[in-house]
CSV table of C-alpha atoms in Angstrom, one decimal:
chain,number,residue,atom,x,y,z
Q,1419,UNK,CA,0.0,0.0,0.0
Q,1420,UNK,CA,1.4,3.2,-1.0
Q,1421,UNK,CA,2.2,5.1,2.2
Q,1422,UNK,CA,-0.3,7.6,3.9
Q,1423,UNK,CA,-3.3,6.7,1.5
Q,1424,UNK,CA,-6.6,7.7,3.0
Q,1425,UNK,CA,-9.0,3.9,2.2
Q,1426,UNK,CA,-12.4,3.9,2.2
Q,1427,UNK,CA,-14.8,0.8,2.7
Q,1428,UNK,CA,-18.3,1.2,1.8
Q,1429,UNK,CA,-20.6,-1.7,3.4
Q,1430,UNK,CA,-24.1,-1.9,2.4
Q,1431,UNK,CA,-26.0,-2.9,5.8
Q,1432,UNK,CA,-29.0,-4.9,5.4
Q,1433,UNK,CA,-31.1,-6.6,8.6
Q,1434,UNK,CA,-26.8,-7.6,9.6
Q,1435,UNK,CA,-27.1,-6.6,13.6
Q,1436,UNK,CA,-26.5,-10.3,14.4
Q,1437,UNK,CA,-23.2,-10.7,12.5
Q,1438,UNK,CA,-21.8,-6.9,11.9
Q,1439,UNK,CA,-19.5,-6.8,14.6
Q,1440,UNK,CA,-17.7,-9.6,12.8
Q,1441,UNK,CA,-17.0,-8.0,9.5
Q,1442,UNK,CA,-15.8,-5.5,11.5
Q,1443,UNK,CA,-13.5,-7.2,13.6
Q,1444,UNK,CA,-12.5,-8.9,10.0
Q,1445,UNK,CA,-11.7,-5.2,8.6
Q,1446,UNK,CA,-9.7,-4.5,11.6
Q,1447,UNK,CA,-7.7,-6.9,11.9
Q,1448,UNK,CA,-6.4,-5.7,8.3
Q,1449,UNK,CA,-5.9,-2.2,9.4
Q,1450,UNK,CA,-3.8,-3.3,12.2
Q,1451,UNK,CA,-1.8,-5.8,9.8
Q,1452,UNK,CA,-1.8,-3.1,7.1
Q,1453,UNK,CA,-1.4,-0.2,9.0
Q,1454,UNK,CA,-4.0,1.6,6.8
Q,1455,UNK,CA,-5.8,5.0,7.7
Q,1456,UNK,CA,-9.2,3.7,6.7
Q,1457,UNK,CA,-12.6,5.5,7.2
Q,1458,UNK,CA,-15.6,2.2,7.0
Q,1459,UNK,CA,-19.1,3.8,5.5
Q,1460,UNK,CA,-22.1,1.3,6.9
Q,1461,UNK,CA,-25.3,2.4,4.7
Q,1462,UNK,CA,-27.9,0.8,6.9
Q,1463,UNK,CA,-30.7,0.2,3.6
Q,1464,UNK,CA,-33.8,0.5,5.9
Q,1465,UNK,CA,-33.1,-2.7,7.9
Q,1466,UNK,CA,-35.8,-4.2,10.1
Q,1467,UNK,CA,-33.4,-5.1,12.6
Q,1468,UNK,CA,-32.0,-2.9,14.8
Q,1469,UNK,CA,-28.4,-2.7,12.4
Q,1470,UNK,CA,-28.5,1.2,13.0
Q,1471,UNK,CA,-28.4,0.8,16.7
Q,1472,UNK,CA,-25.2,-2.0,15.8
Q,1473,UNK,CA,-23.9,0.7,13.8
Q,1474,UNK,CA,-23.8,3.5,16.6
Q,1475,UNK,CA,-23.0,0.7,19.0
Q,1476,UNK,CA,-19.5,-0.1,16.8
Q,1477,UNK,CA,-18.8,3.6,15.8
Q,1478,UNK,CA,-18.3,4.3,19.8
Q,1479,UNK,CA,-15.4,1.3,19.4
Q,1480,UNK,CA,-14.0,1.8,16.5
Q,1481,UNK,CA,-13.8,5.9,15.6
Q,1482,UNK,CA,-13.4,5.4,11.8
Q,1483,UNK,CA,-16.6,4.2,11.4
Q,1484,UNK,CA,-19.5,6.4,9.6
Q,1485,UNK,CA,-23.3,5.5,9.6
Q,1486,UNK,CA,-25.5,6.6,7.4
Q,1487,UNK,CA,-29.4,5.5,7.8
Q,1488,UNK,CA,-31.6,5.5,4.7
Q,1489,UNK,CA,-35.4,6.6,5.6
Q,1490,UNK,CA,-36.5,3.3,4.2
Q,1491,UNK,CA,-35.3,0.3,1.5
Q,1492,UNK,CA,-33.8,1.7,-1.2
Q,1493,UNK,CA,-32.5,-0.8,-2.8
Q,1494,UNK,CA,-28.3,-2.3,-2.7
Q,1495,UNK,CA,-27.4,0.1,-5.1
Q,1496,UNK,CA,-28.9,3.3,-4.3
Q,1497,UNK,CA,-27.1,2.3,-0.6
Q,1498,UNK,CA,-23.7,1.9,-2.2
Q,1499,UNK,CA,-24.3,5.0,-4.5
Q,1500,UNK,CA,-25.2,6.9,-1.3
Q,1501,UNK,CA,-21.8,5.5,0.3
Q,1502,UNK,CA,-19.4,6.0,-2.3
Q,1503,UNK,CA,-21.1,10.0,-2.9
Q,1504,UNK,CA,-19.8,10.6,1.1
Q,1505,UNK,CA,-16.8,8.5,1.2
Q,1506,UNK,CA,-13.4,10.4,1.5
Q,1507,UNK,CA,-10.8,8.1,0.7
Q,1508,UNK,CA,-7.8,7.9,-2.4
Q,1509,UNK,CA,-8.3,4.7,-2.5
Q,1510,UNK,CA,-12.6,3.0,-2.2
Q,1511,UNK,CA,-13.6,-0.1,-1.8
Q,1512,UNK,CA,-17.0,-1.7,-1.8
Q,1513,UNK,CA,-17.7,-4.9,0.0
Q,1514,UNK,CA,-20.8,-6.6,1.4
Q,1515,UNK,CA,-22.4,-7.1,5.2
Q,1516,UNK,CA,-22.5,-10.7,5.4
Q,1517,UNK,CA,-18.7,-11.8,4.8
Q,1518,UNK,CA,-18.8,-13.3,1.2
Q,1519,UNK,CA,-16.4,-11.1,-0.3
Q,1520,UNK,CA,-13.6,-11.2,3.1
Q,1521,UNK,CA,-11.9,-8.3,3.8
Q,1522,UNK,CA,-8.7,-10.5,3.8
Q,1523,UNK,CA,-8.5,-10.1,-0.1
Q,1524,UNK,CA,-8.3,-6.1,0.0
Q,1525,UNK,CA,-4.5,-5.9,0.7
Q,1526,UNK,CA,-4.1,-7.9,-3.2
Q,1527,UNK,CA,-7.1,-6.2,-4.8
Q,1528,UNK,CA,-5.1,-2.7,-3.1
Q,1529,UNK,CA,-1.9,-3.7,-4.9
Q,1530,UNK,CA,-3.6,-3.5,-8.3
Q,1531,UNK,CA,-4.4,0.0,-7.3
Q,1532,UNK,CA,-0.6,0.4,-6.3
Q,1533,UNK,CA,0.9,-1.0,-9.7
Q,1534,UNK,CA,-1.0,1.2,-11.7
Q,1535,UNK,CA,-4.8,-0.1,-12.2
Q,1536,UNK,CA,-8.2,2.4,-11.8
Q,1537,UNK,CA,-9.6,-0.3,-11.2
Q,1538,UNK,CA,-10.1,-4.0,-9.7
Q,1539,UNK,CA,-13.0,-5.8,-9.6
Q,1540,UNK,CA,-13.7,-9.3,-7.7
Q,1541,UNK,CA,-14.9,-11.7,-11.0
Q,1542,UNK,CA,-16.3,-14.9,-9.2
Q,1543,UNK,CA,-14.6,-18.6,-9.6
Q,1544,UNK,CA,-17.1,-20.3,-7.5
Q,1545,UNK,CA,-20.3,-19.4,-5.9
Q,1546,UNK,CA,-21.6,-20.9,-2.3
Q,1547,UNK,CA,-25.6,-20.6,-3.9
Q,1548,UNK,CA,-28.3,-22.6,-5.0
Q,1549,UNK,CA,-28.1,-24.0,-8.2
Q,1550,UNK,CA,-31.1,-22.2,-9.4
Q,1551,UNK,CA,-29.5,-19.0,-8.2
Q,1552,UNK,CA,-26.1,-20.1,-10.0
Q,1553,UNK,CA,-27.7,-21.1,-13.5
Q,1554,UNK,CA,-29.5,-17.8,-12.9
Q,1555,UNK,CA,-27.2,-15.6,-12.4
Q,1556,UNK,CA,-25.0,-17.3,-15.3
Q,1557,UNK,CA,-27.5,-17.1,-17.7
Q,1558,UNK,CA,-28.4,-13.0,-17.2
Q,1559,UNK,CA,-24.6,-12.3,-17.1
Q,1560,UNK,CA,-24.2,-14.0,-20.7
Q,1561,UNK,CA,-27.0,-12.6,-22.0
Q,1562,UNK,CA,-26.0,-8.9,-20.9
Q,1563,UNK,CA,-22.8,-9.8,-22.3
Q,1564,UNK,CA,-24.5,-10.5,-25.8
Q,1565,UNK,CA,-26.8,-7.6,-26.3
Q,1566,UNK,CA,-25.2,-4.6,-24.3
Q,1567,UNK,CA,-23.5,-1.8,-25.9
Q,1568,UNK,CA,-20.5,-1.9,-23.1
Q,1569,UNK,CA,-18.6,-5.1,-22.2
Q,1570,UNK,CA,-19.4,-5.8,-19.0
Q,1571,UNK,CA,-17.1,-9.0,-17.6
Q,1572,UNK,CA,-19.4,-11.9,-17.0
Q,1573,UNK,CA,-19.9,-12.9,-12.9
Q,1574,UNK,CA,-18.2,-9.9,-11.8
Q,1575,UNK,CA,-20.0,-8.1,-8.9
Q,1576,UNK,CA,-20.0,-4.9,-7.4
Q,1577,UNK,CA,-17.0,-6.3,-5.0
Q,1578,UNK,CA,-13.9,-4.0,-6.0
Q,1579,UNK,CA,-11.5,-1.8,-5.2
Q,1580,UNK,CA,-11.0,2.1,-7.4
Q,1581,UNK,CA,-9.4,5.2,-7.1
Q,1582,UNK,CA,-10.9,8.6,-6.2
Q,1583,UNK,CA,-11.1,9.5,-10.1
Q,1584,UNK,CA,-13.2,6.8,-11.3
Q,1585,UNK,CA,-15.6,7.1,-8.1
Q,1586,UNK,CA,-16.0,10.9,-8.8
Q,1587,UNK,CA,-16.4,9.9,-12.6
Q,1588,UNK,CA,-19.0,7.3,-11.7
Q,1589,UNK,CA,-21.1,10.0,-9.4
Q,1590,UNK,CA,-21.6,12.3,-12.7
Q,1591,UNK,CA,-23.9,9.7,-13.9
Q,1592,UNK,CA,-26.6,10.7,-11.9
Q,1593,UNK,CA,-29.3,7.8,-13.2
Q,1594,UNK,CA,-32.1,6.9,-10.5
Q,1595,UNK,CA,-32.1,3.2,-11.6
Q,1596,UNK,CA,-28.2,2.8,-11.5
Q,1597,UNK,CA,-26.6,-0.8,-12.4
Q,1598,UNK,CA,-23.2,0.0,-10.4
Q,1599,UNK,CA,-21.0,-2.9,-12.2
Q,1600,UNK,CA,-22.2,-1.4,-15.4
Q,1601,UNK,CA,-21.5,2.2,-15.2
Q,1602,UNK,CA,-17.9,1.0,-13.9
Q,1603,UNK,CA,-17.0,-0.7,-17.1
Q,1604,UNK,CA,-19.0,2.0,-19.0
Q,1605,UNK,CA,-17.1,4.8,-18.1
Q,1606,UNK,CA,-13.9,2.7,-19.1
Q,1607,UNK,CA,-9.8,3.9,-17.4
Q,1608,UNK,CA,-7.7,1.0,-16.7
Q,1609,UNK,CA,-9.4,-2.2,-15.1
Q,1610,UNK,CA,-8.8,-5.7,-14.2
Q,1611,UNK,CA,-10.7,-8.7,-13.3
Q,1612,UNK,CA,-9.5,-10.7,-10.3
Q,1613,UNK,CA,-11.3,-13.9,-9.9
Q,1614,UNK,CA,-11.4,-15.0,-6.2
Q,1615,UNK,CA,-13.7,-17.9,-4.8
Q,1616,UNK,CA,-16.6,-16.0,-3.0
Q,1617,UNK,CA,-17.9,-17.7,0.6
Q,1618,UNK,CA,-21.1,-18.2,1.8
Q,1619,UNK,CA,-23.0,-16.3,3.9
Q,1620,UNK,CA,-21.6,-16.1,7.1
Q,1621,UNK,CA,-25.4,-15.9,9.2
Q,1622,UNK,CA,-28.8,-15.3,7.6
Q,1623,UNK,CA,-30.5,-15.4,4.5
Q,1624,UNK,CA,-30.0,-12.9,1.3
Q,1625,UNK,CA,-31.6,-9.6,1.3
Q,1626,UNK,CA,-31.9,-10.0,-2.9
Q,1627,UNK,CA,-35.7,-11.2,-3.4
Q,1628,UNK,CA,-36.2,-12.9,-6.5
Q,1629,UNK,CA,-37.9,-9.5,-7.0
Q,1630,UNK,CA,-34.8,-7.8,-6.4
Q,1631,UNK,CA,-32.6,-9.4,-8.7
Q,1632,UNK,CA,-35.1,-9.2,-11.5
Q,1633,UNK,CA,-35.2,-5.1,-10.6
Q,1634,UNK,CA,-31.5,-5.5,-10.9
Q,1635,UNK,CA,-31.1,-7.8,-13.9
Q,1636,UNK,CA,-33.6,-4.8,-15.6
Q,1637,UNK,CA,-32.0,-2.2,-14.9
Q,1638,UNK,CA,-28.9,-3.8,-16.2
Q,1639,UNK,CA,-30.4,-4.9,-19.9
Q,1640,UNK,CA,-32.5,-1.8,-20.1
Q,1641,UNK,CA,-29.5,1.1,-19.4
Q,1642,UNK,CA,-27.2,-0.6,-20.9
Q,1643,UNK,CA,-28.8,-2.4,-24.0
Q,1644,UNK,CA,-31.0,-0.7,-27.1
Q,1645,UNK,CA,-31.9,-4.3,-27.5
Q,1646,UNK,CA,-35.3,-4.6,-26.1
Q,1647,UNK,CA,-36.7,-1.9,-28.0
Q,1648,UNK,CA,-34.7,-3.3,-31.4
Q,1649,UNK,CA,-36.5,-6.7,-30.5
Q,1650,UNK,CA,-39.6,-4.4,-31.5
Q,1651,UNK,CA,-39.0,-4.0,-34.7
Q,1652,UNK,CA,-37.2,-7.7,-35.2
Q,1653,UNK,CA,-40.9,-9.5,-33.7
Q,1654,UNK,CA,-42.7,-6.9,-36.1
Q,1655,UNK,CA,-40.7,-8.1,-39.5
Q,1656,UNK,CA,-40.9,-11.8,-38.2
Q,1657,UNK,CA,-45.1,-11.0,-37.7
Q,1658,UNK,CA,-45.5,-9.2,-41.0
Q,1659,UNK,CA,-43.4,-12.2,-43.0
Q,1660,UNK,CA,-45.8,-14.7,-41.4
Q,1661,UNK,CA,-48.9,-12.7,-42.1
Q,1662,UNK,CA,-47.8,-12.5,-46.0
Q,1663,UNK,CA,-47.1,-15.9,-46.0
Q,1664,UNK,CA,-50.1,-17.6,-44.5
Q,1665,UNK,CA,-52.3,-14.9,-46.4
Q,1666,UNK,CA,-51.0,-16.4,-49.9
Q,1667,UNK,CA,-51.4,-19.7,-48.4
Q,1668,UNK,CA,-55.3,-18.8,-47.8
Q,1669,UNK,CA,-55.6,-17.1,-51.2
Q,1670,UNK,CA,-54.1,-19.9,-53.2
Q,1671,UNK,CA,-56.5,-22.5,-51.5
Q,1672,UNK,CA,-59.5,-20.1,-51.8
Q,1673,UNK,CA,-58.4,-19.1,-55.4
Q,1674,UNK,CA,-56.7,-22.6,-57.0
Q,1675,UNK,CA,-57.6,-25.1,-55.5
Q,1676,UNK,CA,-61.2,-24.0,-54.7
Q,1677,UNK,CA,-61.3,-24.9,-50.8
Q,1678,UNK,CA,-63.7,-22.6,-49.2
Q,1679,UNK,CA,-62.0,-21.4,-46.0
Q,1680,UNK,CA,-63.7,-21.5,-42.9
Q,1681,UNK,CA,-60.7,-20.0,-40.9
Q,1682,UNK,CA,-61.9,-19.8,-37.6
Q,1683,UNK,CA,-59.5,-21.8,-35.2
Q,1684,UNK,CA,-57.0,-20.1,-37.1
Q,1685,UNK,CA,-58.3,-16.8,-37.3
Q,1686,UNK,CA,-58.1,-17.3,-33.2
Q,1687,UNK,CA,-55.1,-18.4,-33.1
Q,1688,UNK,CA,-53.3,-15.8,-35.3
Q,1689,UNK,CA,-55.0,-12.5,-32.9
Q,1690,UNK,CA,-54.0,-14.4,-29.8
Q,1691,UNK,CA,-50.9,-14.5,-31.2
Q,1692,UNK,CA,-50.9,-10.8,-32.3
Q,1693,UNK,CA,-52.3,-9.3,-29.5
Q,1694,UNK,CA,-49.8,-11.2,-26.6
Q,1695,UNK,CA,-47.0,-9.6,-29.4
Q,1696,UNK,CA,-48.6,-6.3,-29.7
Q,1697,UNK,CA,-48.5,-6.5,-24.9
Q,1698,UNK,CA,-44.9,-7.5,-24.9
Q,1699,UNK,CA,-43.8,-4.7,-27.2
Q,1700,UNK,CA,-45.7,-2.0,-25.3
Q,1701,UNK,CA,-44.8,-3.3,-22.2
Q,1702,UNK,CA,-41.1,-3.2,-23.2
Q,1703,UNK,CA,-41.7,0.4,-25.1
Q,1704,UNK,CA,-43.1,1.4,-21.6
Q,1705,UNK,CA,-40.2,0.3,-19.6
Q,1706,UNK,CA,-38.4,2.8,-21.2
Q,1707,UNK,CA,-40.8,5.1,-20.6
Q,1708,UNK,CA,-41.1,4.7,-17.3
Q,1709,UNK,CA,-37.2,5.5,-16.7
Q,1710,UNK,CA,-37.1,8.5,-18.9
Q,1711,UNK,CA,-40.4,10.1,-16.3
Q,1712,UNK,CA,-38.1,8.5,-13.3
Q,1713,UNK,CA,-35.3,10.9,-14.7
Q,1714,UNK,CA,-37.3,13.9,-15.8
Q,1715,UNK,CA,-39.1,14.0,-12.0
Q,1716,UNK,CA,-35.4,14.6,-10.7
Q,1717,UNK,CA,-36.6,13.2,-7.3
Q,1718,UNK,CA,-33.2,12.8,-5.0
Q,1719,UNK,CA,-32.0,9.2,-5.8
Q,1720,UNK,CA,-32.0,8.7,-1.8
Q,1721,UNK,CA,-33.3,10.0,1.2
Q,1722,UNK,CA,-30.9,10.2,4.4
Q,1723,UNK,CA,-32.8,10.0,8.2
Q,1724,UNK,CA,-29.6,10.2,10.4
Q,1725,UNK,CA,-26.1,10.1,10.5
Q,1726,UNK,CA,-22.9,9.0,12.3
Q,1727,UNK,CA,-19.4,10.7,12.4
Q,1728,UNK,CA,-20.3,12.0,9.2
């Protein structure tokens, strides 16, 4: 670690009171070994628990600690946006409440930083999950890879280490549905992959509903994909080519060969078809709607309650 770098951690809380004290004995115990000057940001995300009260409880221990209480759930990534927009430090790291991503790789991911890099970012060699979540994760991470407009490094998270320029690069993007991971590759300077095997959870269960993912996984296709609303026109080419071609079916057997054409299963079958075509479409031209009226309200992307040491 280059000498007298100010580090910051941001740490997304979520219903952790139960297990925080041991991420943050985890994180200390590096400071001590590395000697850093480190200032930890806990963005308690509207927690059910009583994590705030674990928070204040830790900050009286350990001074480097800040606190920051969201009025209500706002989602992982409005809480590490909200971290990273007070954090302080040269050098910022994110890492997550419940111990999967240990704070005992930092010093290595650090030494990137060090050697030259703007960025490194955790890519995951093995995952301690379900195989449902596995597949499902695989799966979304190849097809963003496929359709987006900025490469985006399959089964990397939003565990990394950067420098103060790319955070206060990343910050100018001020979208309300933000997809961390892909505004980091988007906005491009010098970054590596490091793959490392990630843990399981050390207490607890996941605060990422299947909801939750599926908000995340849309945000990620929708900002950084024209895709979707391509798909549009590609479903309404493949609709028109079938509509020509069973039409001149129908006229040839009407007109040639002198079947009369009664039509009617058919004729069902083509406007269910049609009309579920014609929903998907608008519902994907209205997801884009719906995030251009989320950026022209210009609401605050967060809404702070209270502080600590901040």
């Amino acid at each position: 670690m280059i000498n007298n770098t100010k580090i910051s951690i941001i740490v997304p809380v979520y219903n952790s009171e139960s297990f925080l004290h041991l991420l943050i004995e985890a994180i200390h115990v590096e400071k001590i070994k590395n000697n850093w000057d480190i200032e930890v940001v806990l963005i308690d995300d509207g927690s059910k628990d009583l994590s705030f009260n674990k928070i204040n409880e830790l900050a009286s221990v350990y001074k480097y600690i800040k606190g920051i209480k969201l009025s209500r759930n706002f989602g992982h990534q409005i809480a590490v946006k909200t971290g990273l927009t007070y954090c302080k430090g040269e050098y910022v790291a994110i890492i997550d409440d419940d111990l999967q991503d240990p704070p005992s790789l930092l010093p290595m991911f650090f030494s990137y930083l060090d050697s030259g890099y703007d960025v490194a970012y955790g890519v995951r060699k093995k995952r301690k999950e379900s195989f449902i979540k596995k597949l499902s994760y695989s799966t979304f991470y190849k097809i963003l890879k496929k359709i987006s407009n900025t490469e985006i490094q399959i089964d990397s998270g939003d565990f990394c280490v950067m420098n103060k320029k790319v955070v206060k690069n990343m910050l100018k993007l001020q979208e309300k549905n933000p997809f961390l991971r892909g505004i980091r590759a988007w906005i491009g300077f010098k970054q590596i992959g490091v793959e490392y095997e990630r843990q399981a959870r050390i207490e607890g269960e996941s605060g990422y509903t299947i909801k939750k993912l599926f908000k995340i996984a849309k945000d990620g296709i929708f900002s950084f994909s024209n895709f979707p609303i391509r798909l549009i026109t590609i479903l309404g080419s493949i609709g028109l080519a079938f509509a020509i071609i069973f039409s001149g079916y129908i006229l040839f057997e009407y007109f040639i060969n002198l079947i009369p054409v009664k039509g009617y299963t058919s004729l069902i079958i083509i406007i269910s078809f049609f009309s579920s075509l014609i929903l998907i479409c608008l519902g994907i031209i209205g997801e884009y709607i719906v995030r251009i009226y989320d950026e022209v309200r210009d609401r605050p992307f967060t809404v702070i309650e209270e502080t600590i040491n901040l």
